Amino acid sequence: MGTTKNSQYLYLINKNMGRIYLISKATGTLSKTIKVSNQEAFVGAYLDQDEAIYLVSKDNKIWKVQ
């Protein structure tokens, strides 16, 4: 997925498993795993400057993950 300029994390997404992984830029280690519902398959993900994660489902619903 990506990161923002001032973020301390790199965000990786596994759409099939419904997981968002936060990897520390400083150490390269996994800092946090966020589980999102896999009942609602998502096709896209976007990271805002405030580091909120937006997921877009197949039917164009938008979900905010913080």
PDB file of N, CA, C and O in Angstrom:
ATOM      1  N   MET A   1       0.827  -1.180   0.000  1.00  0.00           N
ATOM      2  CA  MET A   1       0.000   0.000   0.000  1.00  0.00           C
ATOM      3  C   MET A   1       0.868   1.239   0.000  1.00  0.00           C
ATOM      4  O   MET A   1       0.884   1.947  -0.963  1.00  0.00           O
ATOM      5  N   GLY A   2       1.608   1.489   1.071  1.00  0.00           N
ATOM      6  CA  GLY A   2       2.447   2.666   1.070  1.00  0.00           C
ATOM      7  C   GLY A   2       2.655   3.274   2.441  1.00  0.00           C
ATOM      8  O   GLY A   2       2.509   2.629   3.461  1.00  0.00           O
ATOM      9  N   THR A   3       2.970   4.575   2.397  1.00  0.00           N
ATOM     10  CA  THR A   3       3.262   5.312   3.608  1.00  0.00           C
ATOM     11  C   THR A   3       3.072   6.787   3.325  1.00  0.00           C
ATOM     12  O   THR A   3       2.798   7.181   2.194  1.00  0.00           O
ATOM     13  N   THR A   4       3.200   7.611   4.341  1.00  0.00           N
ATOM     14  CA  THR A   4       3.237   9.055   4.162  1.00  0.00           C
ATOM     15  C   THR A   4       4.634   9.532   4.538  1.00  0.00           C
ATOM     16  O   THR A   4       5.391   8.803   5.183  1.00  0.00           O
ATOM     17  N   LYS A   5       4.970  10.742   4.144  1.00  0.00           N
ATOM     18  CA  LYS A   5       6.316  11.271   4.353  1.00  0.00           C
ATOM     19  C   LYS A   5       6.749  11.241   5.818  1.00  0.00           C
ATOM     20  O   LYS A   5       7.851  10.825   6.138  1.00  0.00           O
ATOM     21  N   ASN A   6       5.874  11.642   6.713  1.00  0.00           N
ATOM     22  CA  ASN A   6       6.237  11.750   8.125  1.00  0.00           C
ATOM     23  C   ASN A   6       5.834  10.546   8.973  1.00  0.00           C
ATOM     24  O   ASN A   6       6.036  10.543  10.176  1.00  0.00           O
ATOM     25  N   SER A   7       5.273   9.538   8.340  1.00  0.00           N
ATOM     26  CA  SER A   7       4.828   8.368   9.088  1.00  0.00           C
ATOM     27  C   SER A   7       6.009   7.545   9.573  1.00  0.00           C
ATOM     28  O   SER A   7       7.034   7.444   8.910  1.00  0.00           O
ATOM     29  N   GLN A   8       5.832   6.911  10.717  1.00  0.00           N
ATOM     30  CA  GLN A   8       6.866   6.012  11.221  1.00  0.00           C
ATOM     31  C   GLN A   8       6.648   4.589  10.710  1.00  0.00           C
ATOM     32  O   GLN A   8       7.435   3.703  10.985  1.00  0.00           O
ATOM     33  N   TYR A   9       5.563   4.369   9.927  1.00  0.00           N
ATOM     34  CA  TYR A   9       5.219   3.031   9.469  1.00  0.00           C
ATOM     35  C   TYR A   9       5.120   2.923   7.949  1.00  0.00           C
ATOM     36  O   TYR A   9       4.776   3.881   7.269  1.00  0.00           O
ATOM     37  N   LEU A  10       5.357   1.727   7.473  1.00  0.00           N
ATOM     38  CA  LEU A  10       5.026   1.313   6.118  1.00  0.00           C
ATOM     39  C   LEU A  10       3.790   0.437   6.269  1.00  0.00           C
ATOM     40  O   LEU A  10       3.768  -0.458   7.122  1.00  0.00           O
ATOM     41  N   TYR A  11       2.770   0.696   5.488  1.00  0.00           N
ATOM     42  CA  TYR A  11       1.512  -0.031   5.593  1.00  0.00           C
ATOM     43  C   TYR A  11       1.436  -1.071   4.479  1.00  0.00           C
ATOM     44  O   TYR A  11       1.532  -0.735   3.306  1.00  0.00           O
ATOM     45  N   LEU A  12       1.248  -2.331   4.853  1.00  0.00           N
ATOM     46  CA  LEU A  12       1.098  -3.417   3.889  1.00  0.00           C
ATOM     47  C   LEU A  12      -0.282  -4.033   4.077  1.00  0.00           C
ATOM     48  O   LEU A  12      -0.714  -4.256   5.204  1.00  0.00           O
ATOM     49  N   ILE A  13      -0.932  -4.350   2.962  1.00  0.00           N
ATOM     50  CA  ILE A  13      -2.287  -4.896   3.030  1.00  0.00           C
ATOM     51  C   ILE A  13      -2.351  -6.253   2.357  1.00  0.00           C
ATOM     52  O   ILE A  13      -1.800  -6.447   1.272  1.00  0.00           O
ATOM     53  N   ASN A  14      -3.024  -7.184   3.018  1.00  0.00           N
ATOM     54  CA  ASN A  14      -3.327  -8.486   2.437  1.00  0.00           C
ATOM     55  C   ASN A  14      -4.845  -8.533   2.273  1.00  0.00           C
ATOM     56  O   ASN A  14      -5.574  -8.743   3.243  1.00  0.00           O
ATOM     57  N   LYS A  15      -5.314  -8.305   1.041  1.00  0.00           N
ATOM     58  CA  LYS A  15      -6.757  -8.253   0.778  1.00  0.00           C
ATOM     59  C   LYS A  15      -7.427  -9.593   1.039  1.00  0.00           C
ATOM     60  O   LYS A  15      -8.535  -9.652   1.546  1.00  0.00           O
ATOM     61  N   ASN A  16      -6.770 -10.682   0.675  1.00  0.00           N
ATOM     62  CA  ASN A  16      -7.373 -12.006   0.831  1.00  0.00           C
ATOM     63  C   ASN A  16      -7.604 -12.377   2.291  1.00  0.00           C
ATOM     64  O   ASN A  16      -8.596 -13.009   2.620  1.00  0.00           O
ATOM     65  N   MET A  17      -6.687 -12.003   3.151  1.00  0.00           N
ATOM     66  CA  MET A  17      -6.807 -12.340   4.571  1.00  0.00           C
ATOM     67  C   MET A  17      -7.489 -11.236   5.377  1.00  0.00           C
ATOM     68  O   MET A  17      -7.799 -11.419   6.544  1.00  0.00           O
ATOM     69  N   GLY A  18      -7.691 -10.059   4.776  1.00  0.00           N
ATOM     70  CA  GLY A  18      -8.302  -8.950   5.492  1.00  0.00           C
ATOM     71  C   GLY A  18      -7.421  -8.421   6.594  1.00  0.00           C
ATOM     72  O   GLY A  18      -7.873  -8.197   7.712  1.00  0.00           O
ATOM     73  N   ARG A  19      -6.148  -8.228   6.288  1.00  0.00           N
ATOM     74  CA  ARG A  19      -5.178  -7.757   7.288  1.00  0.00           C
ATOM     75  C   ARG A  19      -4.434  -6.520   6.785  1.00  0.00           C
ATOM     76  O   ARG A  19      -4.131  -6.400   5.607  1.00  0.00           O
ATOM     77  N   ILE A  20      -4.120  -5.631   7.704  1.00  0.00           N
ATOM     78  CA  ILE A  20      -3.262  -4.473   7.436  1.00  0.00           C
ATOM     79  C   ILE A  20      -2.094  -4.585   8.406  1.00  0.00           C
ATOM     80  O   ILE A  20      -2.279  -4.686   9.612  1.00  0.00           O
ATOM     81  N   TYR A  21      -0.897  -4.587   7.858  1.00  0.00           N
ATOM     82  CA  TYR A  21       0.319  -4.728   8.674  1.00  0.00           C
ATOM     83  C   TYR A  21       1.045  -3.397   8.729  1.00  0.00           C
ATOM     84  O   TYR A  21       1.262  -2.751   7.707  1.00  0.00           O
ATOM     85  N   LEU A  22       1.433  -2.975   9.925  1.00  0.00           N
ATOM     86  CA  LEU A  22       2.216  -1.766  10.107  1.00  0.00           C
ATOM     87  C   LEU A  22       3.643  -2.188  10.407  1.00  0.00           C
ATOM     88  O   LEU A  22       3.912  -2.828  11.433  1.00  0.00           O
ATOM     89  N   ILE A  23       4.539  -1.839   9.508  1.00  0.00           N
ATOM     90  CA  ILE A  23       5.953  -2.185   9.623  1.00  0.00           C
ATOM     91  C   ILE A  23       6.721  -0.913  10.004  1.00  0.00           C
ATOM     92  O   ILE A  23       6.595   0.115   9.344  1.00  0.00           O
ATOM     93  N   SER A  24       7.521  -0.981  11.045  1.00  0.00           N
ATOM     94  CA  SER A  24       8.312   0.163  11.489  1.00  0.00           C
ATOM     95  C   SER A  24       9.365   0.507  10.446  1.00  0.00           C
ATOM     96  O   SER A  24      10.126  -0.356  10.020  1.00  0.00           O
ATOM     97  N   LYS A  25       9.403   1.763  10.020  1.00  0.00           N
ATOM     98  CA  LYS A  25      10.442   2.201   9.078  1.00  0.00           C
ATOM     99  C   LYS A  25      11.824   2.173   9.733  1.00  0.00           C
ATOM    100  O   LYS A  25      12.814   1.913   9.072  1.00  0.00           O
ATOM    101  N   ALA A  26      11.882   2.436  11.024  1.00  0.00           N
ATOM    102  CA  ALA A  26      13.160   2.516  11.725  1.00  0.00           C
ATOM    103  C   ALA A  26      13.804   1.151  11.925  1.00  0.00           C
ATOM    104  O   ALA A  26      15.014   1.002  11.781  1.00  0.00           O
ATOM    105  N   THR A  27      12.980   0.150  12.269  1.00  0.00           N
ATOM    106  CA  THR A  27      13.550  -1.151  12.614  1.00  0.00           C
ATOM    107  C   THR A  27      13.243  -2.257  11.609  1.00  0.00           C
ATOM    108  O   THR A  27      13.891  -3.296  11.614  1.00  0.00           O
ATOM    109  N   GLY A  28      12.208  -2.045  10.765  1.00  0.00           N
ATOM    110  CA  GLY A  28      11.815  -3.074   9.807  1.00  0.00           C
ATOM    111  C   GLY A  28      11.004  -4.198  10.416  1.00  0.00           C
ATOM    112  O   GLY A  28      10.743  -5.202   9.774  1.00  0.00           O
ATOM    113  N   THR A  29      10.575  -4.028  11.661  1.00  0.00           N
ATOM    114  CA  THR A  29       9.818  -5.070  12.345  1.00  0.00           C
ATOM    115  C   THR A  29       8.317  -4.782  12.285  1.00  0.00           C
ATOM    116  O   THR A  29       7.888  -3.634  12.140  1.00  0.00           O
ATOM    117  N   LEU A  30       7.531  -5.834  12.426  1.00  0.00           N
ATOM    118  CA  LEU A  30       6.084  -5.715  12.468  1.00  0.00           C
ATOM    119  C   LEU A  30       5.678  -5.062  13.782  1.00  0.00           C
ATOM    120  O   LEU A  30       5.976  -5.575  14.857  1.00  0.00           O
ATOM    121  N   SER A  31       5.008  -3.917  13.704  1.00  0.00           N
ATOM    122  CA  SER A  31       4.597  -3.191  14.906  1.00  0.00           C
ATOM    123  C   SER A  31       3.162  -3.482  15.293  1.00  0.00           C
ATOM    124  O   SER A  31       2.832  -3.497  16.475  1.00  0.00           O
ATOM    125  N   LYS A  32       2.310  -3.708  14.282  1.00  0.00           N
ATOM    126  CA  LYS A  32       0.898  -3.911  14.576  1.00  0.00           C
ATOM    127  C   LYS A  32       0.224  -4.603  13.406  1.00  0.00           C
ATOM    128  O   LYS A  32       0.603  -4.392  12.253  1.00  0.00           O
ATOM    129  N   THR A  33      -0.771  -5.429  13.701  1.00  0.00           N
ATOM    130  CA  THR A  33      -1.604  -6.047  12.682  1.00  0.00           C
ATOM    131  C   THR A  33      -3.048  -5.654  12.958  1.00  0.00           C
ATOM    132  O   THR A  33      -3.524  -5.811  14.079  1.00  0.00           O
ATOM    133  N   ILE A  34      -3.718  -5.129  11.943  1.00  0.00           N
ATOM    134  CA  ILE A  34      -5.119  -4.749  12.066  1.00  0.00           C
ATOM    135  C   ILE A  34      -5.927  -5.744  11.241  1.00  0.00           C
ATOM    136  O   ILE A  34      -5.663  -5.943  10.060  1.00  0.00           O
ATOM    137  N   LYS A  35      -6.908  -6.370  11.879  1.00  0.00           N
ATOM    138  CA  LYS A  35      -7.781  -7.307  11.183  1.00  0.00           C
ATOM    139  C   LYS A  35      -9.044  -6.572  10.773  1.00  0.00           C
ATOM    140  O   LYS A  35      -9.705  -5.957  11.603  1.00  0.00           O
ATOM    141  N   VAL A  36      -9.340  -6.614   9.471  1.00  0.00           N
ATOM    142  CA  VAL A  36     -10.587  -6.024   8.974  1.00  0.00           C
ATOM    143  C   VAL A  36     -11.498  -7.152   8.537  1.00  0.00           C
ATOM    144  O   VAL A  36     -11.044  -8.252   8.220  1.00  0.00           O
ATOM    145  N   SER A  37     -12.773  -6.888   8.525  1.00  0.00           N
ATOM    146  CA  SER A  37     -13.753  -7.919   8.183  1.00  0.00           C
ATOM    147  C   SER A  37     -13.496  -8.467   6.791  1.00  0.00           C
ATOM    148  O   SER A  37     -13.342  -7.715   5.829  1.00  0.00           O
ATOM    149  N   ASN A  38     -13.453  -9.778   6.672  1.00  0.00           N
ATOM    150  CA  ASN A  38     -13.284 -10.371   5.354  1.00  0.00           C
ATOM    151  C   ASN A  38     -14.641 -10.739   4.750  1.00  0.00           C
ATOM    152  O   ASN A  38     -14.710 -11.328   3.693  1.00  0.00           O
ATOM    153  N   GLN A  39     -15.727 -10.368   5.407  1.00  0.00           N
ATOM    154  CA  GLN A  39     -17.061 -10.571   4.851  1.00  0.00           C
ATOM    155  C   GLN A  39     -17.308  -9.596   3.707  1.00  0.00           C
ATOM    156  O   GLN A  39     -18.030  -9.883   2.779  1.00  0.00           O
ATOM    157  N   GLU A  40     -16.716  -8.441   3.799  1.00  0.00           N
ATOM    158  CA  GLU A  40     -16.878  -7.380   2.810  1.00  0.00           C
ATOM    159  C   GLU A  40     -15.540  -7.237   2.083  1.00  0.00           C
ATOM    160  O   GLU A  40     -14.642  -6.546   2.542  1.00  0.00           O
ATOM    161  N   ALA A  41     -15.393  -7.926   0.955  1.00  0.00           N
ATOM    162  CA  ALA A  41     -14.130  -7.889   0.218  1.00  0.00           C
ATOM    163  C   ALA A  41     -13.846  -6.472  -0.270  1.00  0.00           C
ATOM    164  O   ALA A  41     -14.734  -5.780  -0.757  1.00  0.00           O
ATOM    165  N   PHE A  42     -12.601  -6.025  -0.114  1.00  0.00           N
ATOM    166  CA  PHE A  42     -12.267  -4.690  -0.583  1.00  0.00           C
ATOM    167  C   PHE A  42     -11.311  -4.763  -1.770  1.00  0.00           C
ATOM    168  O   PHE A  42     -10.530  -5.685  -1.913  1.00  0.00           O
ATOM    169  N   VAL A  43     -11.437  -3.776  -2.643  1.00  0.00           N
ATOM    170  CA  VAL A  43     -10.660  -3.762  -3.883  1.00  0.00           C
ATOM    171  C   VAL A  43      -9.571  -2.703  -3.885  1.00  0.00           C
ATOM    172  O   VAL A  43      -8.663  -2.751  -4.704  1.00  0.00           O
ATOM    173  N   GLY A  44      -9.654  -1.754  -2.987  1.00  0.00           N
ATOM    174  CA  GLY A  44      -8.657  -0.709  -2.930  1.00  0.00           C
ATOM    175  C   GLY A  44      -8.467  -0.205  -1.520  1.00  0.00           C
ATOM    176  O   GLY A  44      -9.325  -0.378  -0.662  1.00  0.00           O
ATOM    177  N   ALA A  45      -7.312   0.419  -1.298  1.00  0.00           N
ATOM    178  CA  ALA A  45      -7.018   0.996   0.006  1.00  0.00           C
ATOM    179  C   ALA A  45      -6.202   2.268  -0.205  1.00  0.00           C
ATOM    180  O   ALA A  45      -5.362   2.332  -1.107  1.00  0.00           O
ATOM    181  N   TYR A  46      -6.469   3.263   0.628  1.00  0.00           N
ATOM    182  CA  TYR A  46      -5.803   4.555   0.513  1.00  0.00           C
ATOM    183  C   TYR A  46      -5.409   5.038   1.898  1.00  0.00           C
ATOM    184  O   TYR A  46      -6.155   4.878   2.851  1.00  0.00           O
ATOM    185  N   LEU A  47      -4.255   5.662   1.992  1.00  0.00           N
ATOM    186  CA  LEU A  47      -3.750   6.200   3.253  1.00  0.00           C
ATOM    187  C   LEU A  47      -3.811   7.714   3.187  1.00  0.00           C
ATOM    188  O   LEU A  47      -3.253   8.335   2.278  1.00  0.00           O
ATOM    189  N   ASP A  48      -4.482   8.325   4.152  1.00  0.00           N
ATOM    190  CA  ASP A  48      -4.612   9.776   4.222  1.00  0.00           C
ATOM    191  C   ASP A  48      -3.412  10.359   4.962  1.00  0.00           C
ATOM    192  O   ASP A  48      -2.670   9.637   5.630  1.00  0.00           O
ATOM    193  N   GLN A  49      -3.220  11.652   4.880  1.00  0.00           N
ATOM    194  CA  GLN A  49      -2.108  12.320   5.557  1.00  0.00           C
ATOM    195  C   GLN A  49      -2.187  12.184   7.072  1.00  0.00           C
ATOM    196  O   GLN A  49      -1.168  12.230   7.750  1.00  0.00           O
ATOM    197  N   ASP A  50      -3.393  12.006   7.614  1.00  0.00           N
ATOM    198  CA  ASP A  50      -3.531  11.809   9.062  1.00  0.00           C
ATOM    199  C   ASP A  50      -3.375  10.341   9.441  1.00  0.00           C
ATOM    200  O   ASP A  50      -3.644   9.958  10.565  1.00  0.00           O
ATOM    201  N   GLU A  51      -2.933   9.520   8.471  1.00  0.00           N
ATOM    202  CA  GLU A  51      -2.673   8.095   8.622  1.00  0.00           C
ATOM    203  C   GLU A  51      -3.927   7.269   8.876  1.00  0.00           C
ATOM    204  O   GLU A  51      -3.863   6.164   9.389  1.00  0.00           O
ATOM    205  N   ALA A  52      -5.077   7.804   8.495  1.00  0.00           N
ATOM    206  CA  ALA A  52      -6.303   7.007   8.497  1.00  0.00           C
ATOM    207  C   ALA A  52      -6.287   6.177   7.213  1.00  0.00           C
ATOM    208  O   ALA A  52      -5.855   6.643   6.165  1.00  0.00           O
ATOM    209  N   ILE A  53      -6.751   4.953   7.317  1.00  0.00           N
ATOM    210  CA  ILE A  53      -6.770   4.049   6.176  1.00  0.00           C
ATOM    211  C   ILE A  53      -8.203   3.953   5.679  1.00  0.00           C
ATOM    212  O   ILE A  53      -9.125   3.705   6.467  1.00  0.00           O
ATOM    213  N   TYR A  54      -8.395   4.147   4.381  1.00  0.00           N
ATOM    214  CA  TYR A  54      -9.706   4.043   3.764  1.00  0.00           C
ATOM    215  C   TYR A  54      -9.722   2.826   2.853  1.00  0.00           C
ATOM    216  O   TYR A  54      -8.858   2.683   1.993  1.00  0.00           O
ATOM    217  N   LEU A  55     -10.707   1.951   3.058  1.00  0.00           N
ATOM    218  CA  LEU A  55     -10.865   0.756   2.244  1.00  0.00           C
ATOM    219  C   LEU A  55     -12.088   0.942   1.359  1.00  0.00           C
ATOM    220  O   LEU A  55     -13.115   1.456   1.803  1.00  0.00           O
ATOM    221  N   VAL A  56     -11.985   0.509   0.115  1.00  0.00           N
ATOM    222  CA  VAL A  56     -13.094   0.605  -0.824  1.00  0.00           C
ATOM    223  C   VAL A  56     -13.540  -0.803  -1.176  1.00  0.00           C
ATOM    224  O   VAL A  56     -12.724  -1.624  -1.607  1.00  0.00           O
ATOM    225  N   SER A  57     -14.831  -1.080  -1.000  1.00  0.00           N
ATOM    226  CA  SER A  57     -15.365  -2.412  -1.291  1.00  0.00           C
ATOM    227  C   SER A  57     -15.773  -2.519  -2.763  1.00  0.00           C
ATOM    228  O   SER A  57     -15.807  -1.520  -3.485  1.00  0.00           O
ATOM    229  N   LYS A  58     -16.101  -3.722  -3.186  1.00  0.00           N
ATOM    230  CA  LYS A  58     -16.506  -3.965  -4.582  1.00  0.00           C
ATOM    231  C   LYS A  58     -17.738  -3.170  -4.968  1.00  0.00           C
ATOM    232  O   LYS A  58     -17.896  -2.792  -6.116  1.00  0.00           O
ATOM    233  N   ASP A  59     -18.603  -2.908  -4.013  1.00  0.00           N
ATOM    234  CA  ASP A  59     -19.813  -2.131  -4.307  1.00  0.00           C
ATOM    235  C   ASP A  59     -19.635  -0.633  -3.999  1.00  0.00           C
ATOM    236  O   ASP A  59     -20.593   0.089  -3.791  1.00  0.00           O
ATOM    237  N   ASN A  60     -18.376  -0.188  -3.954  1.00  0.00           N
ATOM    238  CA  ASN A  60     -17.993   1.225  -3.785  1.00  0.00           C
ATOM    239  C   ASN A  60     -18.330   1.816  -2.418  1.00  0.00           C
ATOM    240  O   ASN A  60     -18.438   3.024  -2.279  1.00  0.00           O
ATOM    241  N   LYS A  61     -18.491   0.987  -1.411  1.00  0.00           N
ATOM    242  CA  LYS A  61     -18.609   1.501  -0.040  1.00  0.00           C
ATOM    243  C   LYS A  61     -17.218   1.842   0.453  1.00  0.00           C
ATOM    244  O   LYS A  61     -16.251   1.166   0.111  1.00  0.00           O
ATOM    245  N   ILE A  62     -17.111   2.868   1.266  1.00  0.00           N
ATOM    246  CA  ILE A  62     -15.831   3.305   1.817  1.00  0.00           C
ATOM    247  C   ILE A  62     -15.855   3.094   3.318  1.00  0.00           C
ATOM    248  O   ILE A  62     -16.776   3.510   4.014  1.00  0.00           O
ATOM    249  N   TRP A  63     -14.794   2.444   3.810  1.00  0.00           N
ATOM    250  CA  TRP A  63     -14.642   2.148   5.235  1.00  0.00           C
ATOM    251  C   TRP A  63     -13.383   2.848   5.743  1.00  0.00           C
ATOM    252  O   TRP A  63     -12.352   2.801   5.098  1.00  0.00           O
ATOM    253  N   LYS A  64     -13.495   3.490   6.892  1.00  0.00           N
ATOM    254  CA  LYS A  64     -12.334   4.154   7.500  1.00  0.00           C
ATOM    255  C   LYS A  64     -11.805   3.309   8.640  1.00  0.00           C
ATOM    256  O   LYS A  64     -12.553   2.914   9.528  1.00  0.00           O
ATOM    257  N   VAL A  65     -10.508   3.030   8.612  1.00  0.00           N
ATOM    258  CA  VAL A  65      -9.850   2.241   9.651  1.00  0.00           C
ATOM    259  C   VAL A  65      -8.838   3.138  10.344  1.00  0.00           C
ATOM    260  O   VAL A  65      -8.038   3.793   9.696  1.00  0.00           O
ATOM    261  N   GLN A  66      -8.880   3.181  11.669  1.00  0.00           N
ATOM    262  CA  GLN A  66      -7.920   3.999  12.412  1.00  0.00           C
ATOM    263  C   GLN A  66      -7.196   3.166  13.422  1.00  0.00           C
ATOM    264  O   GLN A  66      -7.667   2.233  13.942  1.00  0.00           O
TER     265      GLN A  66
END
